[in-house]
Amino acid sequence: MEVYSIAMKHWHFLCLLGSLLLVVFADTFASAEVHYHTFNIQQTPVKRLCRTHNTITVNGQLPGPTIAVRNGDTLVVRVVNNARANATIHWHGVRQMRTPWADGPSFITQCPIRPGGAYTYRFTIENQEGTLWWHAHSRWLRATVYGALVIYPRLGFPYPFPEPKAEFPIVLGEWFDRDPNNVLRLAQFTGGAPNVSDAYTINGQPGDLYRCSRRDTIRIPVIPGQTILLRIVNAALNQQLFFSVANHRLTVVGADAEYTKPFTTNVIEVGPGQTTDVLMTPDQRPGRYYMAARAYATGQNVAFDNTTTTAILEYRNQPRQQARLRPLLPRLPAFNDSNTVFALNGRHRSLTRGNVPMTIDHNLFFTVGLGLFNCTGNPQRCQGPNGTRFAASMNNVSGVLPSRNSILQAWYQGNLGIFTTNFPPVPPVQFNYTGNVPRQLWQPQQGTEVYTLKYGQNVQIVLQDTAIVTTEDHPMHLHGYHFYILAQGFGNFNAAQDSAKFNLIDPPYRNTVGVPPGGWVVIRFKADNPGAWLMHCHLDIHLTWGLAMTFLVENGVGELESMLPPPPDLPQC
């Protein structure tokens, strides 16, 4: 009888626990919302640096609108292309679980939205919190078509850090005093490097240090002692950037929509595509202080925009005489300070113990870097080094986008002839990657090649920079996934020695990682999201030159491991 009584009590406890869990789940799903937006891609007169340009924007804004959602919410964004160029929108860092059709890279997951056309992106935010962003993913439209995507915790769930009193998106950009696509077209015609930008921007404005820009400099109001959250996005087209606020310390609490173990610094580096969330407490003498960003540039003899963009941190109720003084400018590292960047990257740790794959099904080794195509004929079209044309590649394959169909559509339809499945898992030729590379290895092969993964397989990739043309930091972005960054180093990766450096406990979990100049980085992920997923350098000129490849992840078993069918309004080529 006593045993029966205990069993009944246990049963009643389980029923009560189950009921409570059902209530929690019901509340969670009930709190999820569907957000509807319309993006009009259109020509807009935009004045910067004393001149007005007819610039392609979203809804007439530069940057475009900030979208705010909560973890678990669904986004439905109708994109109407009223510009004279093809367009797509990529939701950078969104996992797009089972919805690869909403990822956005032109000719990878969709054909572009033609002028006059429209397409609706539908997807759900799943287990992501923090700051991401969205941008065009067709040619160089990204130069002006971009905006922040803020993901708050579910209702009732706090931040894992003290609640800030206010928050501000800080979107870093790059401004060309001409049509960016004309800059691209000229570079593609000549085969040489593109002209560099004319300014960097903070929330669309260059700031005090540029001509005709002082009046529109962005100002961030703060109250002494009240901590704020800065959501920093690097939307620059071709440049990594240092960022700092004069006399103020920054506490990093998140990166790429993943919380991190907090660490404090006076400067951060953000690669194109990356985001960083920082807490900052205004604890200085009331006044005005510059926040500033300028280039981190590592390529030898590679031109870059060596200017500085600023915004102003303004204390409320500051003394009148203080308001008349010029703001203090922060000290930023030298443009080529790779040691500072290496040290900053090494401080990133996941907030909780990561679910790092321990058994590896695909052990891949990808060289990433520049190259040159031999060139004959019209010398105007051979203005790279020594009469060549610039190229870029991964494992000696210079990626070429298809034009008759997207890779995902072709794969789904069984349309042969759009791509091949022979992307090499290792370099075709092994060499001293960061040493004196023989010239016969400088010219890559062109191709539209993919690497196929089965659902659920674990992947490790060594990303190795090369010294072909020049060593350089490459911000590598993987669509559809976050990955664990196990280790980084300079020189050539040595598995026997460098595997001992792997952090398998709390490695950072990101969607974009900088490969150190003349160095390597090791990442791991589980292929748990079926679809076609682009991996590429987020310096857009390198993507244009071919520094890209695509993973095809096959469906698993059952509906929850399979991608959804394409939407009826998916653009056709």
XYZ file of C-alpha atoms in Angstrom:
573
model
C 0.000 0.000 0.000
C 2.830 2.354 0.863
C 4.504 1.619 -2.473
C 1.211 2.355 -4.280
C 0.869 5.659 -2.408
C 4.388 6.715 -3.306
C 3.799 5.722 -6.932
C 0.576 7.759 -7.069
C 2.302 10.796 -5.565
C 5.066 10.435 -8.156
C 2.443 10.162 -10.928
C 0.624 13.288 -9.693
C 3.966 15.147 -9.569
C 4.760 14.185 -13.176
C 1.294 15.263 -14.301
C 1.708 18.612 -12.556
C 5.176 19.064 -14.057
C 3.839 18.181 -17.506
C 1.013 20.682 -17.129
C 3.449 23.400 -16.118
C 5.678 22.633 -19.107
C 2.661 22.774 -21.423
C 1.776 26.186 -20.001
C 5.362 27.382 -20.508
C 5.461 26.118 -24.100
C 2.006 27.542 -24.807
C 3.076 30.944 -23.448
C 6.264 30.791 -25.486
C 4.493 30.060 -28.755
C 1.676 32.458 -27.957
C 4.206 35.284 -27.497
C 5.795 34.684 -30.920
C 4.731 37.243 -33.502
C 4.691 37.565 -37.273
C 6.238 40.813 -38.551
C 5.287 42.137 -41.971
C 7.484 44.608 -43.833
C 7.770 46.008 -47.337
C 11.168 46.910 -48.763
C 11.052 49.225 -51.775
C 14.408 49.121 -53.523
C 14.513 52.473 -55.254
C 16.653 55.299 -56.566
C 16.953 58.089 -53.982
C 18.841 61.418 -54.129
C 21.495 61.175 -51.381
C 23.910 64.010 -50.615
C 27.293 63.192 -49.100
C 30.680 64.921 -49.369
C 29.109 68.013 -51.025
C 27.571 66.062 -53.911
C 24.180 64.484 -54.567
C 23.973 61.035 -56.157
C 20.950 59.072 -57.312
C 21.595 56.182 -54.932
C 19.867 52.806 -54.622
C 18.310 52.515 -51.160
C 15.544 50.667 -49.309
C 12.505 52.855 -48.595
C 14.605 55.938 -49.312
C 16.789 55.369 -46.230
C 20.554 54.993 -45.815
C 21.072 52.771 -43.919
C 17.788 51.010 -44.547
C 15.229 50.400 -41.789
C 16.262 48.590 -38.623
C 14.110 45.499 -38.093
C 13.424 44.458 -34.497
C 12.055 41.013 -33.591
C 12.192 38.514 -30.753
C 13.660 35.056 -30.719
C 10.962 32.780 -32.167
C 9.276 35.465 -34.271
C 8.598 35.113 -37.985
C 9.491 37.701 -40.617
C 7.581 38.232 -43.849
C 9.327 40.856 -45.981
C 8.034 41.722 -49.429
C 10.844 43.153 -51.540
C 9.759 45.264 -54.506
C 12.520 46.134 -56.954
C 11.887 49.610 -58.323
C 15.530 50.155 -59.236
C 17.223 49.588 -62.585
C 19.436 46.765 -61.313
C 18.861 43.160 -60.289
C 18.466 42.761 -56.529
C 18.197 40.230 -53.709
C 18.232 40.555 -49.914
C 20.387 38.340 -47.680
C 19.551 38.024 -43.979
C 23.114 37.801 -42.798
C 23.602 35.306 -39.973
C 19.994 34.068 -39.852
C 20.152 30.273 -39.728
C 17.221 29.916 -42.177
C 16.323 26.489 -40.803
C 14.612 24.586 -43.665
C 14.059 27.889 -45.524
C 17.106 28.196 -47.830
C 14.854 29.918 -50.398
C 14.893 32.982 -48.123
C 18.679 33.234 -47.801
C 19.120 35.590 -50.742
C 22.525 35.276 -52.489
C 21.969 35.837 -56.184
C 22.273 32.664 -58.313
C 22.990 30.536 -55.228
C 19.575 30.198 -53.563
C 17.502 32.256 -55.974
C 17.554 34.055 -59.260
C 17.624 37.820 -58.745
C 14.552 40.018 -58.490
C 14.482 41.755 -61.846
C 13.619 45.473 -62.154
C 9.876 45.795 -61.678
C 9.641 42.421 -59.925
C 8.935 41.390 -56.341
C 9.635 38.498 -53.978
C 8.536 37.805 -50.397
C 11.069 36.414 -47.927
C 9.488 34.257 -45.195
C 11.489 32.792 -42.316
C 11.513 32.267 -38.547
C 14.194 33.275 -36.060
C 15.139 30.103 -34.170
C 17.314 30.194 -31.045
C 19.171 33.353 -31.962
C 19.493 36.561 -29.925
C 21.547 39.691 -30.424
C 22.492 41.694 -33.484
C 22.493 40.602 -37.119
C 21.865 42.578 -40.278
C 20.478 42.383 -43.794
C 21.976 43.484 -47.095
C 21.710 43.159 -50.843
C 23.530 40.168 -52.306
C 23.708 41.045 -55.992
C 26.852 42.623 -57.443
C 27.832 45.711 -55.382
C 24.308 46.786 -54.439
C 25.309 46.033 -50.836
C 27.256 49.330 -50.767
C 24.017 51.203 -50.006
C 21.343 48.530 -49.456
C 21.773 47.347 -45.874
C 20.362 47.700 -42.356
C 20.406 46.248 -38.844
C 18.388 43.255 -37.612
C 17.918 43.273 -33.821
C 16.786 40.054 -32.130
C 15.532 40.453 -28.561
C 15.049 37.573 -26.117
C 11.614 35.984 -25.859
C 9.172 37.782 -23.564
C 10.010 37.071 -19.940
C 13.624 36.091 -20.681
C 16.263 38.641 -19.581
C 19.632 39.459 -21.099
C 22.505 37.492 -19.532
C 24.022 40.852 -18.522
C 22.707 43.930 -16.653
C 19.804 45.532 -18.501
C 21.064 48.621 -20.386
C 19.175 51.880 -19.972
C 19.241 52.545 -23.714
C 20.612 50.964 -26.875
C 21.778 52.228 -30.248
C 22.564 50.460 -33.543
C 25.950 51.602 -34.857
C 26.090 50.558 -38.525
C 29.498 51.145 -40.114
C 29.462 51.652 -43.872
C 31.565 52.675 -46.835
C 30.648 55.539 -49.167
C 31.716 55.895 -52.799
C 31.469 59.376 -54.312
C 30.211 57.714 -57.504
C 27.988 54.781 -58.435
C 29.521 51.708 -56.695
C 28.450 49.438 -59.547
C 30.371 51.684 -61.960
C 33.430 51.185 -59.753
C 32.885 47.441 -60.042
C 32.320 47.549 -63.803
C 35.566 49.475 -64.336
C 37.536 46.964 -62.253
C 35.980 44.054 -64.136
C 36.818 45.698 -67.459
C 40.446 46.461 -66.630
C 41.178 43.381 -64.524
C 42.815 45.653 -61.958
C 41.939 46.554 -58.392
C 38.857 48.755 -57.889
C 39.022 52.362 -56.787
C 38.763 52.629 -53.011
C 35.866 54.327 -51.239
C 35.863 58.040 -50.428
C 34.576 57.815 -46.861
C 33.472 55.507 -44.108
C 30.180 56.167 -42.388
C 28.428 55.678 -39.053
C 24.698 55.214 -39.524
C 25.037 56.589 -43.036
C 26.957 59.777 -42.172
C 30.712 60.332 -42.665
C 31.163 62.650 -39.685
C 33.112 65.771 -38.790
C 36.416 64.888 -40.457
C 35.032 64.923 -44.022
C 34.073 67.846 -46.192
C 30.468 69.101 -46.046
C 29.606 66.544 -43.350
C 29.822 68.238 -39.940
C 26.176 69.347 -39.788
C 24.848 65.785 -40.231
C 27.262 63.979 -37.919
C 25.446 61.319 -35.881
C 25.011 62.189 -32.190
C 24.378 59.649 -29.429
C 22.823 61.201 -26.272
C 23.811 59.617 -22.960
C 23.138 60.206 -19.265
C 26.130 59.961 -16.899
C 26.284 56.619 -15.140
C 23.549 54.962 -17.218
C 24.912 51.998 -19.169
C 24.010 51.760 -22.851
C 24.221 48.926 -25.366
C 25.877 49.603 -28.718
C 24.943 47.141 -31.467
C 27.847 47.490 -33.901
C 27.577 46.195 -37.474
C 30.291 46.373 -40.123
C 28.411 46.839 -43.399
C 31.461 48.214 -45.235
C 31.871 46.757 -48.699
C 35.581 45.954 -48.725
C 37.146 46.903 -45.400
C 37.697 45.570 -41.888
C 37.435 48.367 -39.328
C 38.718 49.303 -35.890
C 36.173 51.008 -33.616
C 36.607 52.908 -30.354
C 35.033 55.615 -28.170
C 37.371 58.241 -26.737
C 38.141 57.755 -23.014
C 35.483 55.027 -22.624
C 35.798 51.306 -22.075
C 33.739 48.817 -24.060
C 32.531 45.534 -22.565
C 31.930 42.950 -25.288
C 28.866 40.812 -24.478
C 27.888 39.394 -27.862
C 29.017 38.770 -31.420
C 27.098 37.595 -34.487
C 23.882 37.143 -32.428
C 25.548 34.900 -29.847
C 26.287 35.880 -26.261
C 29.919 35.839 -25.177
C 31.776 35.818 -21.891
C 32.165 39.543 -21.164
C 35.547 41.157 -21.620
C 36.526 44.815 -21.513
C 38.630 46.649 -24.049
C 39.171 50.153 -25.400
C 39.006 49.054 -29.044
C 37.343 46.359 -31.127
C 37.874 45.153 -34.691
C 34.858 44.249 -36.798
C 35.203 42.515 -40.161
C 32.668 43.049 -42.953
C 29.661 40.909 -42.077
C 30.478 40.720 -38.371
C 28.512 42.287 -35.520
C 29.605 43.045 -31.963
C 27.425 44.021 -28.992
C 29.149 46.148 -26.344
C 28.067 47.732 -23.075
C 29.414 51.186 -22.317
C 28.932 53.306 -19.205
C 29.319 57.108 -19.601
C 31.625 57.603 -16.604
C 33.791 60.469 -17.801
C 33.634 64.209 -17.316
C 30.395 65.433 -18.950
C 31.165 66.603 -22.453
C 31.424 65.333 -26.001
C 33.528 62.384 -27.153
C 34.096 60.966 -30.623
C 33.324 57.391 -31.453
C 35.448 56.599 -34.483
C 36.205 53.861 -37.006
C 39.035 53.455 -39.494
C 40.623 50.754 -41.585
C 42.330 47.567 -40.556
C 44.145 46.764 -43.819
C 46.647 43.915 -44.196
C 47.348 43.428 -47.908
C 50.860 44.492 -48.909
C 50.889 47.310 -51.460
C 47.081 47.197 -51.591
C 45.369 50.596 -51.691
C 42.701 51.303 -49.068
C 40.604 54.189 -47.816
C 42.756 55.686 -45.033
C 40.140 58.065 -43.627
C 38.282 58.081 -40.295
C 34.542 58.277 -39.699
C 33.158 59.743 -36.489
C 29.978 60.141 -34.480
C 29.637 62.091 -31.236
C 28.807 60.721 -27.802
C 27.039 63.638 -26.078
C 26.491 63.822 -22.327
C 23.192 65.432 -21.447
C 23.316 68.589 -19.311
C 26.995 69.118 -20.025
C 28.463 72.549 -19.144
C 27.908 75.118 -21.883
C 31.613 75.843 -22.271
C 32.284 72.120 -22.654
C 29.779 71.877 -25.511
C 31.804 74.425 -27.486
C 34.978 72.323 -27.389
C 35.893 69.899 -30.131
C 35.241 66.301 -29.018
C 38.164 64.130 -28.019
C 39.255 61.596 -30.673
C 40.085 58.033 -29.589
C 43.461 56.487 -30.299
C 42.986 53.694 -32.824
C 45.569 51.009 -33.673
C 47.799 51.301 -36.720
C 46.065 50.184 -39.907
C 48.173 46.991 -40.094
C 48.136 46.028 -36.407
C 47.387 42.322 -36.851
C 48.719 41.463 -33.391
C 45.975 43.524 -31.741
C 43.329 41.854 -33.911
C 44.742 38.401 -33.167
C 44.661 39.127 -29.432
C 41.095 40.483 -29.578
C 39.868 37.417 -31.466
C 41.526 35.211 -28.872
C 39.480 36.824 -26.089
C 36.126 35.789 -27.570
C 34.552 32.854 -25.712
C 31.020 31.467 -25.801
C 28.962 32.317 -22.728
C 28.063 28.665 -22.144
C 29.763 25.391 -22.891
C 29.481 24.797 -26.621
C 28.075 21.723 -28.307
C 31.249 21.237 -30.329
C 31.217 18.235 -32.705
C 33.805 15.754 -31.404
C 33.757 13.198 -34.201
C 34.543 14.485 -37.691
C 33.015 13.123 -40.896
C 34.626 15.624 -43.267
C 38.093 16.963 -42.438
C 38.540 19.726 -45.019
C 41.477 22.002 -45.762
C 40.692 25.136 -47.803
C 43.323 27.556 -49.020
C 41.929 31.076 -49.429
C 43.632 33.920 -51.216
C 44.296 35.904 -54.327
C 45.647 34.900 -57.703
C 46.188 36.190 -61.223
C 44.807 35.200 -64.591
C 47.186 35.388 -67.529
C 45.897 37.908 -70.027
C 46.501 38.514 -73.697
C 44.998 40.879 -76.215
C 43.616 44.289 -75.275
C 46.074 45.818 -72.750
C 43.252 47.968 -71.345
C 41.724 44.766 -70.021
C 44.950 43.481 -68.457
C 45.811 46.099 -65.835
C 46.612 43.743 -62.989
C 50.267 43.132 -61.976
C 52.525 42.578 -64.994
C 49.675 42.651 -67.507
C 47.418 40.135 -65.721
C 43.891 40.155 -64.294
C 43.193 39.777 -60.582
C 41.570 36.564 -59.385
C 40.777 34.883 -56.073
C 40.128 31.270 -55.182
C 39.537 28.535 -52.640
C 41.612 25.381 -53.173
C 42.665 26.810 -56.541
C 39.033 27.019 -57.740
C 37.913 30.522 -58.653
C 34.164 30.408 -58.097
C 31.889 31.388 -60.984
C 28.214 32.146 -60.399
C 25.797 30.433 -62.777
C 23.539 32.621 -64.912
C 20.808 30.295 -66.253
C 19.553 29.135 -62.843
C 20.436 29.277 -59.167
C 22.345 26.361 -57.657
C 19.533 25.607 -55.188
C 16.812 25.697 -57.843
C 18.863 23.561 -60.224
C 19.552 21.003 -57.480
C 15.892 20.896 -56.408
C 14.708 20.516 -60.007
C 17.383 17.981 -60.971
C 18.611 20.416 -63.615
C 22.027 19.097 -64.660
C 24.742 21.232 -66.170
C 24.486 24.214 -63.782
C 27.222 23.062 -61.385
C 29.535 20.147 -60.656
C 30.008 18.308 -57.343
C 33.795 18.010 -57.420
C 34.972 20.874 -55.230
C 38.273 19.569 -53.795
C 38.385 18.778 -50.047
C 42.098 19.656 -49.936
C 44.365 21.772 -52.152
C 45.168 20.005 -55.439
C 48.845 20.804 -54.827
C 50.457 21.160 -51.423
C 53.032 23.941 -51.072
C 54.455 26.411 -48.578
C 51.234 28.416 -48.404
C 52.656 31.475 -46.638
C 56.142 31.381 -48.127
C 57.537 32.092 -51.577
C 54.873 30.497 -53.771
C 56.017 29.325 -57.240
C 54.493 31.433 -60.021
C 52.957 28.424 -61.766
C 50.587 28.140 -58.776
C 49.324 31.725 -59.049
C 46.657 31.033 -61.701
C 43.508 29.250 -60.455
C 40.976 27.257 -62.424
C 37.477 28.678 -62.880
C 34.403 26.608 -62.097
C 30.993 26.365 -60.463
C 31.813 23.545 -58.056
C 30.013 22.471 -54.882
C 30.866 20.146 -52.005
C 28.101 17.771 -50.885
C 27.298 16.893 -47.252
C 24.776 14.445 -45.854
C 22.381 15.707 -43.203
C 23.841 15.491 -39.691
C 27.484 15.066 -40.700
C 30.164 16.897 -38.711
C 32.556 19.121 -40.611
C 35.942 20.582 -39.706
C 37.566 23.140 -42.010
C 41.067 24.556 -41.825
C 41.008 27.924 -43.611
C 44.568 28.718 -44.682
C 45.617 32.085 -46.102
C 48.185 32.070 -48.916
C 50.941 34.450 -49.933
C 49.909 34.417 -53.610
C 50.045 38.107 -54.638
C 49.880 39.060 -50.930
C 48.875 37.662 -47.577
C 45.700 39.281 -46.307
C 43.022 38.966 -43.643
C 39.956 37.344 -45.223
C 36.601 37.616 -43.358
C 35.016 34.297 -44.329
C 31.215 33.977 -44.037
C 29.210 30.740 -44.156
C 25.538 31.137 -45.052
C 22.899 29.129 -43.191
C 25.200 28.224 -40.299
C 27.108 29.358 -37.269
C 30.347 27.521 -36.578
C 32.713 27.028 -33.659
C 36.101 28.715 -33.998
C 38.539 26.288 -32.380
C 41.880 27.994 -32.937
C 43.843 30.492 -35.020
C 47.494 31.028 -35.781
C 50.089 32.519 -38.090
C 52.102 30.601 -40.670
C 51.096 27.235 -42.114
C 48.679 25.050 -40.141
C 50.403 21.990 -38.686
C 47.872 19.383 -37.535
C 50.374 17.550 -35.346
C 51.251 20.693 -33.380
C 48.267 23.023 -33.714
C 45.499 20.571 -32.811
C 46.664 20.844 -29.201
C 45.546 24.512 -29.264
C 41.900 23.669 -30.011
C 39.350 25.122 -27.612
C 36.690 22.413 -27.341
C 35.052 23.835 -24.192
C 33.775 27.345 -24.920
C 34.914 28.379 -28.414
C 33.238 31.408 -29.999
C 30.231 30.584 -32.169
C 30.030 32.884 -35.189
C 28.971 33.147 -38.824
C 31.957 35.173 -40.073
C 35.597 34.685 -39.115
C 38.741 36.543 -40.074
C 41.526 34.332 -41.417
C 44.710 36.001 -40.103
C 47.038 37.399 -42.788
C 49.592 34.711 -43.519
C 47.801 32.446 -41.071
C 44.976 29.983 -40.474
C 41.812 29.373 -38.509
C 39.956 26.119 -37.716
C 36.149 25.886 -37.578
C 33.602 23.120 -36.969
C 29.870 22.774 -37.557
C 27.155 20.132 -37.860
C 25.396 19.975 -41.247
C 21.894 20.137 -39.761
C 20.289 22.573 -42.224
C 19.559 21.246 -45.737
C 20.052 23.531 -48.709
C 22.695 25.270 -50.811
C 24.927 27.422 -48.638
C 27.494 29.856 -49.957
C 30.861 30.240 -48.212
C 32.813 33.292 -49.296
C 35.101 36.148 -48.385
C 33.021 39.139 -47.280
C 35.341 41.584 -48.993
C 33.057 41.981 -51.970
C 35.849 42.490 -54.488
C 37.265 39.104 -53.452
C 33.833 37.520 -53.919
C 33.687 39.140 -57.357
C 37.110 37.682 -58.173
C 35.978 34.184 -57.155
C 36.794 33.630 -53.468
C 33.702 31.510 -52.876
C 32.336 27.961 -52.907
C 29.011 26.299 -52.035
C 28.032 23.474 -49.707
C 25.068 21.325 -50.721
C 23.532 19.775 -47.584
C 21.132 16.945 -48.418
C 17.769 16.399 -46.742
C 17.691 14.100 -43.747
C 14.905 11.773 -42.648
C 11.395 13.142 -42.342
C 9.829 16.555 -42.613
C 11.803 18.253 -39.841
C 15.109 17.338 -41.496
C 14.061 18.432 -44.979
C 13.915 21.837 -46.576
C 10.552 23.303 -47.407
C 9.464 23.476 -51.063
C 10.145 26.715 -52.960
C 7.553 29.481 -52.562
C 5.326 30.171 -55.581
C 6.737 33.679 -56.140
C 10.396 32.583 -56.233
C 12.030 34.580 -59.056
C 12.903 32.678 -62.199
C 15.965 33.297 -64.326
